[in-house]
Coordinates of C-alpha atoms in Angstrom, one line a residue:
Chain A
X1 CA 16.3 -16.0 20.1
X2 CA 13.1 -15.0 21.8
X3 CA 10.5 -16.9 19.8
X4 CA 7.7 -14.7 21.0
X5 CA 9.3 -11.7 19.2
X6 CA 9.3 -13.3 15.8
X7 CA 7.2 -10.9 13.6
X8 CA 5.4 -9.9 16.8
X9 CA 4.1 -13.4 17.2
X10 CA 1.9 -13.0 14.1
X11 CA 1.4 -16.5 12.6
X12 CA -0.1 -17.4 9.3
X13 CA -3.4 -19.1 9.9
X14 CA -6.2 -20.0 7.6
X15 CA -8.0 -17.1 5.9
X16 CA -11.2 -16.1 7.7
X17 CA -14.0 -13.8 7.1
X18 CA -17.1 -13.5 5.1
X19 CA -15.7 -10.3 3.6
X20 CA -14.2 -12.4 0.9
X21 CA -16.4 -13.6 -1.9
X22 CA -14.9 -14.0 -5.4
X23 CA -18.3 -14.5 -6.8
X24 CA -18.9 -10.8 -6.2
X25 CA -15.8 -9.7 -8.0
X26 CA -16.4 -8.1 -11.4
X27 CA -14.3 -6.3 -13.9
X28 CA -16.5 -3.7 -15.3
X29 CA -14.3 -1.8 -17.6
X30 CA -12.9 -3.3 -20.8
X31 CA -11.4 -1.6 -23.8
X32 CA -10.1 -4.5 -25.7
X33 CA -12.3 -7.7 -25.6
X34 CA -9.6 -9.8 -27.3
X35 CA -7.0 -9.0 -24.6
X36 CA -9.6 -9.3 -21.9
X37 CA -10.4 -12.8 -23.2
X38 CA -6.7 -13.8 -23.3
X39 CA -6.1 -12.4 -19.8
X40 CA -9.0 -14.5 -18.4
X41 CA -8.0 -17.7 -20.2
X42 CA -6.3 -19.2 -17.1
X43 CA -6.2 -22.9 -16.4
X44 CA -4.1 -25.8 -15.0
X45 CA -3.2 -24.0 -11.8
X46 CA -0.8 -25.6 -9.4
X47 CA 0.8 -24.0 -6.3
X48 CA 3.9 -25.1 -4.5
X49 CA 6.2 -23.7 -1.9
X50 CA 8.7 -21.5 -3.6
X51 CA 12.2 -22.5 -2.5
X52 CA 14.1 -20.3 -4.9
X53 CA 13.1 -17.1 -6.7
X54 CA 14.8 -14.3 -8.5
X55 CA 11.9 -12.0 -7.6
X56 CA 11.1 -12.5 -3.9
X57 CA 14.0 -12.9 -1.5
X58 CA 12.8 -14.0 1.9
X59 CA 15.3 -12.8 4.5
X60 CA 15.5 -12.8 8.3
X61 CA 16.9 -9.9 10.2
X62 CA 18.3 -10.8 13.7
X63 CA 18.8 -7.8 15.9
X64 CA 18.8 -6.5 19.4
X65 CA 16.2 -3.9 20.3
X66 CA 15.8 -2.4 23.7
X67 CA 18.0 -5.2 25.1
X68 CA 15.9 -8.0 23.6
X69 CA 16.9 -10.4 20.8
X70 CA 14.5 -10.2 17.9
X71 CA 14.0 -11.7 14.6
X72 CA 11.9 -10.4 11.7
X73 CA 11.2 -12.1 8.4
X74 CA 10.8 -9.9 5.4
X75 CA 11.1 -9.9 1.6
X76 CA 13.7 -7.9 -0.2
X77 CA 11.9 -6.4 -3.2
X78 CA 12.5 -3.8 -5.8
X79 CA 11.6 -0.2 -5.6
X80 CA 9.0 0.9 -8.1
X81 CA 7.5 3.8 -10.0
X82 CA 3.9 4.3 -10.9
X83 CA 2.3 6.9 -13.1
X84 CA -1.1 8.6 -12.8
X85 CA -1.9 9.2 -16.5
X86 CA -4.6 11.6 -17.6
X87 CA -5.4 11.6 -21.3
X88 CA -6.8 15.0 -22.0
X89 CA -8.0 14.0 -25.5
X90 CA -10.5 11.7 -23.9
X91 CA -10.8 13.4 -20.5
X92 CA -10.0 10.0 -19.0
X93 CA -7.6 8.3 -16.7
X94 CA -5.4 5.6 -18.2
X95 CA -5.2 2.4 -16.1
X96 CA -3.8 -1.1 -16.7
X97 CA -5.6 -4.3 -16.0
X98 CA -3.9 -7.6 -15.5
X99 CA -4.2 -11.0 -13.8
X100 CA -2.2 -11.0 -10.6
X101 CA -1.7 -14.5 -9.2
X102 CA -1.1 -13.2 -5.6
X103 CA -4.4 -11.3 -5.6
X104 CA -6.2 -14.3 -7.2
X105 CA -4.9 -16.7 -4.6
X106 CA -5.8 -14.3 -1.7
X107 CA -9.3 -14.1 -3.1
X108 CA -9.9 -17.9 -3.1
X109 CA -10.1 -20.4 -0.3
X110 CA -6.6 -21.6 -1.0
X111 CA -4.4 -22.4 2.0
X112 CA -0.7 -23.4 2.2
X113 CA -1.6 -27.1 2.4
X114 CA -3.4 -27.1 -1.0
X115 CA -1.7 -27.7 -4.3
X116 CA -4.4 -26.6 -6.8
X117 CA -7.2 -24.1 -7.3
X118 CA -10.2 -25.0 -9.3
X119 CA -10.7 -22.2 -11.9
X120 CA -14.3 -23.3 -12.5
X121 CA -15.1 -22.5 -8.9
X122 CA -12.8 -19.5 -8.7
X123 CA -12.8 -17.7 -12.1
X124 CA -9.7 -15.8 -13.1
X125 CA -11.6 -12.5 -12.8
X126 CA -10.9 -12.8 -9.0
X127 CA -7.2 -12.0 -9.8
X128 CA -7.8 -9.1 -12.3
X129 CA -6.6 -5.8 -10.8
X130 CA -7.0 -2.2 -11.8
X131 CA -3.6 -0.5 -11.4
X132 CA -1.6 2.5 -12.4
X133 CA 0.9 2.0 -15.1
X134 CA 4.0 1.0 -13.1
X135 CA 7.3 -0.8 -13.1
X136 CA 10.0 -2.0 -10.9
X137 CA 13.4 -0.2 -10.6
X138 CA 15.7 -2.9 -11.9
X139 CA 17.9 -0.7 -14.0
X140 CA 20.5 1.9 -13.3
X141 CA 18.5 4.7 -14.7
X142 CA 16.9 7.8 -13.2
X143 CA 13.4 7.1 -11.8
X144 CA 11.7 9.3 -14.4
X145 CA 13.4 7.5 -17.2
X146 CA 12.1 4.2 -15.9
X147 CA 8.7 5.7 -15.6
X148 CA 8.9 7.0 -19.2
X149 CA 9.8 3.4 -20.4
X150 CA 6.9 1.9 -18.5
X151 CA 4.5 4.4 -19.9
X152 CA 5.5 3.5 -23.4
X153 CA 5.7 -0.3 -22.8
X154 CA 2.4 -0.6 -20.9
X155 CA 0.2 2.2 -22.3
X156 CA 1.8 3.1 -25.7
X157 CA 2.3 6.8 -25.0
X158 CA 5.6 8.2 -25.9
X159 CA 6.5 11.2 -23.7
X160 CA 9.6 13.1 -22.7
X161 CA 10.7 12.7 -19.1
X162 CA 10.1 16.5 -18.7
X163 CA 6.4 15.8 -19.0
X164 CA 6.4 13.7 -15.8
X165 CA 5.5 15.5 -12.6
X166 CA 6.7 13.9 -9.4
X167 CA 3.9 13.5 -6.9
X168 CA 5.5 11.8 -3.8
X169 CA 6.9 8.5 -2.7
X170 CA 5.7 6.0 -0.1
X171 CA 6.5 2.6 1.4
X172 CA 4.9 -0.5 0.1
X173 CA 4.0 -3.4 2.4
X174 CA 5.8 -2.2 5.6
X175 CA 5.0 -5.4 7.5
X176 CA 6.8 -7.8 5.2
X177 CA 8.6 -5.6 2.7
X178 CA 9.2 -1.8 2.6
X179 CA 10.4 -0.9 -0.8
X180 CA 10.0 2.7 -2.1
X181 CA 7.2 3.5 -4.5
X182 CA 7.6 6.8 -6.3
X183 CA 4.5 8.2 -8.0
X184 CA 4.4 10.5 -11.0
X185 CA 1.6 12.4 -12.7
X186 CA 1.5 12.7 -16.5
X187 CA -0.9 14.4 -18.8
X188 CA -1.0 13.0 -22.4
X189 CA -2.9 13.4 -25.6
X190 CA -3.9 10.8 -28.2
X191 CA -1.3 12.4 -30.5
X192 CA 1.4 10.9 -28.2
X193 CA 0.4 7.3 -28.9
X194 CA 3.1 5.2 -30.5
X195 CA 1.6 2.8 -33.0
X196 CA 1.9 -0.9 -32.0
X197 CA 3.1 -0.1 -28.4
X198 CA 1.4 -0.7 -25.1
X199 CA 0.0 -3.8 -23.5
X200 CA 3.2 -4.9 -21.8
X201 CA 6.2 -6.8 -22.9
X202 CA 5.1 -9.7 -25.1
X203 CA 8.7 -11.1 -24.7
X204 CA 8.2 -11.2 -21.0
X205 CA 4.8 -12.8 -21.4
X206 CA 3.0 -9.8 -20.1
X207 CA -0.7 -9.5 -20.9
X208 CA -2.0 -6.1 -20.0
X209 CA -5.3 -4.4 -21.0
X210 CA -5.2 -0.6 -21.1
X211 CA -8.4 1.0 -20.1
X212 CA -9.2 4.7 -20.3
X213 CA -11.8 5.6 -17.8
X214 CA -13.8 8.8 -18.0
X215 CA -13.2 10.9 -14.9
X216 CA -16.6 10.5 -13.4
X217 CA -16.4 6.8 -13.7
X218 CA -12.9 6.7 -12.3
X219 CA -14.1 8.5 -9.2
X220 CA -16.8 6.0 -8.7
X221 CA -14.6 3.0 -9.1
X222 CA -12.3 4.3 -6.4
X223 CA -14.9 3.1 -3.9
X224 CA -16.1 0.1 -5.8
X225 CA -14.9 -2.8 -3.7
X226 CA -16.0 -5.4 -6.3
X227 CA -12.8 -4.3 -8.2
X228 CA -9.4 -5.2 -6.9
X229 CA -7.6 -1.9 -6.4
X230 CA -4.1 -1.6 -4.7
X231 CA -3.5 0.9 -1.9
X232 CA -1.1 3.0 -4.1
X233 CA -3.8 3.3 -6.8
X234 CA -6.3 4.4 -4.2
X235 CA -4.0 7.1 -2.9
X236 CA -3.2 8.2 -6.4
X237 CA -6.8 8.6 -7.4
X238 CA -7.5 10.6 -4.2
X239 CA -4.5 12.8 -5.0
X240 CA -5.7 13.3 -8.6
X241 CA -9.2 14.2 -7.7
X242 CA -8.0 16.6 -5.0
X243 CA -5.2 18.4 -6.9
X244 CA -5.7 17.9 -10.6
X245 CA -9.4 17.5 -11.2
X246 CA -10.4 21.0 -10.1
X247 CA -7.9 22.6 -12.6
X248 CA -9.1 20.3 -15.3
X249 CA -12.7 21.2 -14.7
X250 CA -11.8 24.9 -14.9
X251 CA -9.9 24.3 -18.1
X252 CA -12.8 22.3 -19.6
X253 CA -15.2 25.1 -18.7
X254 CA -12.9 27.6 -20.4
X255 CA -12.4 29.7 -17.3
Chain B
X1 CA -15.8 15.1 -5.4
X2 CA -16.2 18.7 -6.3
X3 CA -13.9 21.5 -5.5
X4 CA -15.4 22.2 -2.2
X5 CA -14.1 18.8 -1.0
X6 CA -10.5 19.7 -1.6
X7 CA -9.5 20.6 1.9
X8 CA -11.4 23.9 1.9
X9 CA -9.6 24.9 -1.3
X10 CA -6.3 24.9 0.4
X11 CA -3.5 23.0 -1.3
X12 CA -1.4 20.3 0.2
X13 CA 2.3 21.0 0.2
X14 CA 4.3 19.5 -2.6
X15 CA 6.6 16.6 -1.9
X16 CA 10.0 17.3 -0.5
X17 CA 13.1 15.3 -0.3
X18 CA 15.3 13.1 -2.3
X19 CA 13.9 9.6 -2.8
X20 CA 16.5 7.7 -0.8
X21 CA 18.9 9.0 1.7
X22 CA 18.7 7.5 5.1
X23 CA 20.7 10.5 6.4
X24 CA 17.8 12.7 5.5
X25 CA 15.3 10.5 7.3
X26 CA 13.9 12.1 10.4
X27 CA 11.1 11.2 12.8
X28 CA 9.8 14.6 13.8
X29 CA 6.9 13.6 16.0
X30 CA 7.4 12.1 19.4
X31 CA 5.0 11.9 22.3
X32 CA 6.9 9.5 24.5
X33 CA 10.7 10.0 24.7
X34 CA 11.2 6.9 26.7
X35 CA 9.5 4.7 24.1
X36 CA 11.2 6.6 21.4
X37 CA 14.5 5.8 22.9
X38 CA 13.7 2.1 23.3
X39 CA 12.5 1.9 19.7
X40 CA 15.7 3.4 18.4
X41 CA 17.9 1.2 20.6
X42 CA 18.8 -1.2 17.8
X43 CA 22.1 -3.0 17.5
X44 CA 23.8 -6.3 16.5
X45 CA 22.0 -6.6 13.2
X46 CA 22.6 -9.7 11.0
X47 CA 20.7 -10.7 8.0
X48 CA 20.4 -14.1 6.4
X49 CA 18.3 -15.8 3.8
X50 CA 15.1 -17.0 5.3
X51 CA 14.6 -20.6 4.5
X52 CA 11.7 -21.2 6.7
X53 CA 9.2 -18.9 8.3
X54 CA 5.8 -19.2 9.8
X55 CA 5.1 -15.6 8.8
X56 CA 6.0 -15.2 5.1
X57 CA 5.2 -18.1 2.9
X58 CA 6.9 -17.9 -0.5
X59 CA 4.8 -19.8 -3.1
X60 CA 5.0 -20.3 -6.8
X61 CA 1.9 -20.5 -8.9
X62 CA 2.3 -22.5 -12.1
X63 CA -0.5 -21.9 -14.6
X64 CA -1.5 -21.7 -18.2
X65 CA -2.6 -18.3 -19.5
X66 CA -3.6 -17.7 -23.1
X67 CA -2.0 -21.0 -24.0
X68 CA 1.3 -20.2 -22.4
X69 CA 2.9 -21.9 -19.4
X70 CA 3.6 -19.3 -16.7
X71 CA 5.1 -19.1 -13.2
X72 CA 4.5 -16.4 -10.7
X73 CA 6.2 -16.2 -7.3
X74 CA 4.2 -14.6 -4.5
X75 CA 3.9 -14.4 -0.7
X76 CA 0.9 -15.7 1.1
X77 CA 0.1 -13.2 3.7
X78 CA -2.6 -12.2 6.1
X79 CA -5.5 -9.8 5.4
X80 CA -5.5 -6.8 7.7
X81 CA -7.5 -4.0 9.1
X82 CA -6.4 -0.4 9.7
X83 CA -8.1 2.4 11.5
X84 CA -8.0 6.2 10.9
X85 CA -8.4 7.5 14.4
X86 CA -9.4 11.1 15.0
X87 CA -9.3 12.3 18.6
X88 CA -11.7 15.1 18.9
X89 CA -10.5 16.1 22.4
X90 CA -7.2 17.0 20.9
X91 CA -8.3 17.8 17.3
X92 CA -5.6 15.3 16.3
X93 CA -5.0 12.2 14.3
X94 CA -3.7 9.2 16.2
X95 CA -0.9 7.3 14.6
X96 CA 1.6 4.6 15.6
X97 CA 5.3 4.7 15.1
X98 CA 7.5 1.6 15.1
X99 CA 10.7 0.2 13.8
X100 CA 10.1 -1.9 10.7
X101 CA 13.0 -4.1 9.7
X102 CA 11.8 -4.4 6.1
X103 CA 11.7 -0.6 5.7
X104 CA 15.0 -0.2 7.4
X105 CA 16.7 -2.6 5.1
X106 CA 15.2 -1.1 2.0
X107 CA 16.5 2.3 3.2
X108 CA 20.1 1.1 3.5
X109 CA 22.7 0.0 1.0
X110 CA 22.1 -3.6 2.0
X111 CA 22.0 -6.2 -0.7
X112 CA 21.3 -9.9 -0.7
X113 CA 25.0 -10.8 -0.5
X114 CA 25.6 -8.9 2.8
X115 CA 25.2 -10.3 6.2
X116 CA 25.2 -7.2 8.4
X117 CA 24.2 -3.6 8.5
X118 CA 26.2 -1.0 10.4
X119 CA 23.8 0.8 12.7
X120 CA 26.3 3.6 13.2
X121 CA 26.2 4.3 9.5
X122 CA 22.5 3.6 9.1
X123 CA 20.7 4.7 12.3
X124 CA 17.6 2.9 13.3
X125 CA 15.5 5.9 12.5
X126 CA 15.7 4.8 8.8
X127 CA 13.3 2.0 9.8
X128 CA 10.8 4.0 11.8
X129 CA 7.4 4.3 10.1
X130 CA 4.3 6.4 10.7
X131 CA 1.3 4.1 10.3
X132 CA -2.3 3.8 11.1
X133 CA -3.2 1.7 14.0
X134 CA -3.6 -1.7 12.3
X135 CA -3.5 -5.4 12.7
X136 CA -3.6 -8.7 10.8
X137 CA -6.7 -10.9 10.5
X138 CA -5.5 -14.0 12.3
X139 CA -8.6 -14.8 14.4
X140 CA -12.0 -16.0 13.4
X141 CA -13.7 -12.7 14.4
X142 CA -15.5 -10.1 12.4
X143 CA -13.2 -7.5 10.9
X144 CA -14.6 -4.7 13.1
X145 CA -14.0 -6.8 16.3
X146 CA -10.4 -7.2 15.2
X147 CA -10.1 -3.5 14.5
X148 CA -11.6 -2.8 18.0
X149 CA -9.0 -5.0 19.6
X150 CA -6.1 -3.3 17.7
X151 CA -7.3 0.1 18.7
X152 CA -7.2 -0.9 22.4
X153 CA -4.0 -2.8 22.2
X154 CA -2.0 -0.2 20.1
X155 CA -3.6 3.1 21.1
X156 CA -5.4 2.5 24.4
X157 CA -8.8 3.7 23.3
X158 CA -11.7 1.4 24.3
X159 CA -14.5 1.7 21.9
X160 CA -17.6 -0.2 20.9
X161 CA -17.5 -1.7 17.4
X162 CA -20.6 0.4 16.5
X163 CA -18.3 3.4 16.6
X164 CA -16.2 2.1 13.7
X165 CA -17.1 3.4 10.3
X166 CA -16.0 1.2 7.4
X167 CA -14.2 3.3 4.7
X168 CA -13.3 0.8 2.0
X169 CA -10.9 -2.0 1.3
X170 CA -8.0 -2.4 -1.0
X171 CA -5.2 -4.8 -2.1
X172 CA -1.8 -4.7 -0.6
X173 CA 1.4 -5.4 -2.6
X174 CA -0.3 -6.7 -5.7
X175 CA 3.0 -7.6 -7.4
X176 CA 4.2 -10.0 -4.7
X177 CA 1.2 -10.5 -2.4
X178 CA -2.4 -9.3 -2.7
X179 CA -4.1 -9.6 0.7
X180 CA -7.1 -7.5 1.6
X181 CA -6.7 -4.4 3.7
X182 CA -9.9 -3.0 5.2
X183 CA -9.9 0.6 6.4
X184 CA -12.1 2.0 9.2
X185 CA -12.6 5.5 10.5
X186 CA -13.0 6.1 14.2
X187 CA -13.6 9.2 16.2
X188 CA -12.6 9.0 19.8
X189 CA -12.3 11.3 22.9
X190 CA -9.8 11.3 25.7
X191 CA -12.5 9.9 28.0
X192 CA -12.3 6.7 26.0
X193 CA -8.7 6.0 27.1
X194 CA -8.2 2.8 29.0
X195 CA -5.5 3.4 31.6
X196 CA -2.4 1.3 31.1
X197 CA -3.3 0.2 27.6
X198 CA -1.7 1.1 24.2
X199 CA 1.8 0.7 22.9
X200 CA 1.4 -2.7 21.5
X201 CA 1.6 -6.2 23.0
X202 CA 4.6 -6.3 25.4
X203 CA 4.2 -10.1 25.4
X204 CA 4.8 -10.2 21.7
X205 CA 7.7 -7.8 22.0
X206 CA 5.9 -5.0 20.3
X207 CA 7.3 -1.5 20.8
X208 CA 4.9 1.1 19.5
X209 CA 4.9 4.8 20.1
X210 CA 1.5 6.5 19.9
X211 CA 1.6 10.0 18.5
X212 CA -1.4 12.4 18.2
X213 CA -0.7 14.8 15.5
X214 CA -2.7 18.0 15.2
X215 CA -4.6 18.1 11.9
X216 CA -2.6 20.9 10.2
X217 CA 0.6 19.0 11.0
X218 CA -0.8 15.7 9.8
X219 CA -1.7 17.3 6.5
X220 CA 1.9 18.5 6.1
X221 CA 3.4 15.2 7.0
X222 CA 1.4 13.4 4.3
X223 CA 3.8 14.9 1.7
X224 CA 7.0 14.9 3.8
X225 CA 9.1 12.3 2.2
X226 CA 11.6 12.4 5.0
X227 CA 9.1 10.3 6.9
X228 CA 8.4 6.7 6.0
X229 CA 4.7 6.5 5.2
X230 CA 3.0 3.4 3.8
X231 CA 0.7 3.6 0.8
X232 CA -2.4 2.7 2.8
X233 CA -1.6 5.5 5.3
X234 CA -1.3 8.0 2.4
X235 CA -4.7 7.0 1.0
X236 CA -6.3 7.1 4.4
X237 CA -5.0 10.6 5.1
X238 CA -6.2 11.9 1.7
X239 CA -9.6 10.3 2.4
X240 CA -9.7 11.9 5.9
X241 CA -8.9 15.4 4.6
X242 CA -11.3 15.1 1.7
X243 CA -14.3 13.6 3.5
X244 CA -14.0 14.2 7.3
X245 CA -11.9 17.4 7.7
X246 CA -14.5 19.8 6.1
X247 CA -17.2 18.5 8.6
X248 CA -14.8 18.8 11.5
X249 CA -13.9 22.4 10.6
X250 CA -17.6 23.3 10.3
X251 CA -18.2 21.7 13.7
X252 CA -15.2 23.5 15.3
X253 CA -16.5 26.8 13.9
X254 CA -19.9 26.0 15.5
X255 CA -21.7 26.2 12.2

């Protein structure tokens, strides 16, 4: 084993940089104050090394490349689907907001030696993300059927799979993972809401706030770094504003 | 953005390809056959659970949210920078290609129970990604200085930090990680090449092929699902074609 090859010699040091300041994080869009309150009601945080998990499987690949023994540590993860949802009744994009522990931790001064994070100093808002409705591929179902289920479960819209338009797919976290993320586009109307659905699976303890952001605001938030936005979300918004928005504007103008 | 921002009114090609079939994966762009050959020379693969790693730190966060005890497993990872590089001498975008074990594994039929992957059945090309020049934040340096170093190390262009234009930042892998990815734009010329640089750190065992893709081809590859493209790369290309490409076209037309 050539130690110098391990993950290209990239070691995990302390976080650095003044670019990180949770105090500047905001979450400007809320549709449901009650859910918002419950999402932010985070306390009693403790963090420990994870020695066993059903969700993240740390693996090492040993291989020979170009005559050299190498080792690369990676995480085996699930593929996923995500859905860009445009609600034409409201002329708005439908996003989900949730508290993401990984994002929260990366936004604080936490380091591997520490066992707690003080929520008073680092409010839970530092972990609230804006995301597309999405889900992991953990069932033996076509991708569009999984997308359909997630749309209903997270946002409450009941749609046929034929309404889903496949956009593209891409790789997620190529340095440490590499699963496939498939993106769909979906146009819905308020009529397609299923009463009592949306907000995530209560059984699984999911707490999701659905926000419907008018298009002009959605375009602004794409570049608002005070909000935590994933890379796939950013691509999807760029795609929407490039390919769908012009059509929608034409339609709204009746031309 | 208004309609005039949508790539001069031209449409990007629709996605092509089935979502997972390594046999369909190609790597169509090569600038350096020798490096390409060395990158693809992968053999003797074995995969084992990773019980200890300096690079991926599996952690569990235990917390109380909305009165309910919760646990979330995540990976502590590095922040990173990535750079969209436009070489005006060639009217091309500068990308890096490399073999990514995580992507490779996710493209094969490997599952956690298996200990090997047959390279004859799953050629190494299944792990070759197209990425922006990028690097992790593992030094106590300003982000633009780290970006500057990565540009030199990976692509061989020597530029002052003042030449880097900050685009935005986003979160990477919010489900299992959440580190901050900061994106820069950089315009270079062939004059800025540093002889003998680029291709990654040989000391660290990096094997990187630099490819300069003419703009029209780069636009096509964005939606070519036969190529492994990360989410951040996809966003960055969309951004480039929306915000920079129209200016460049005007300049090339002398208007």
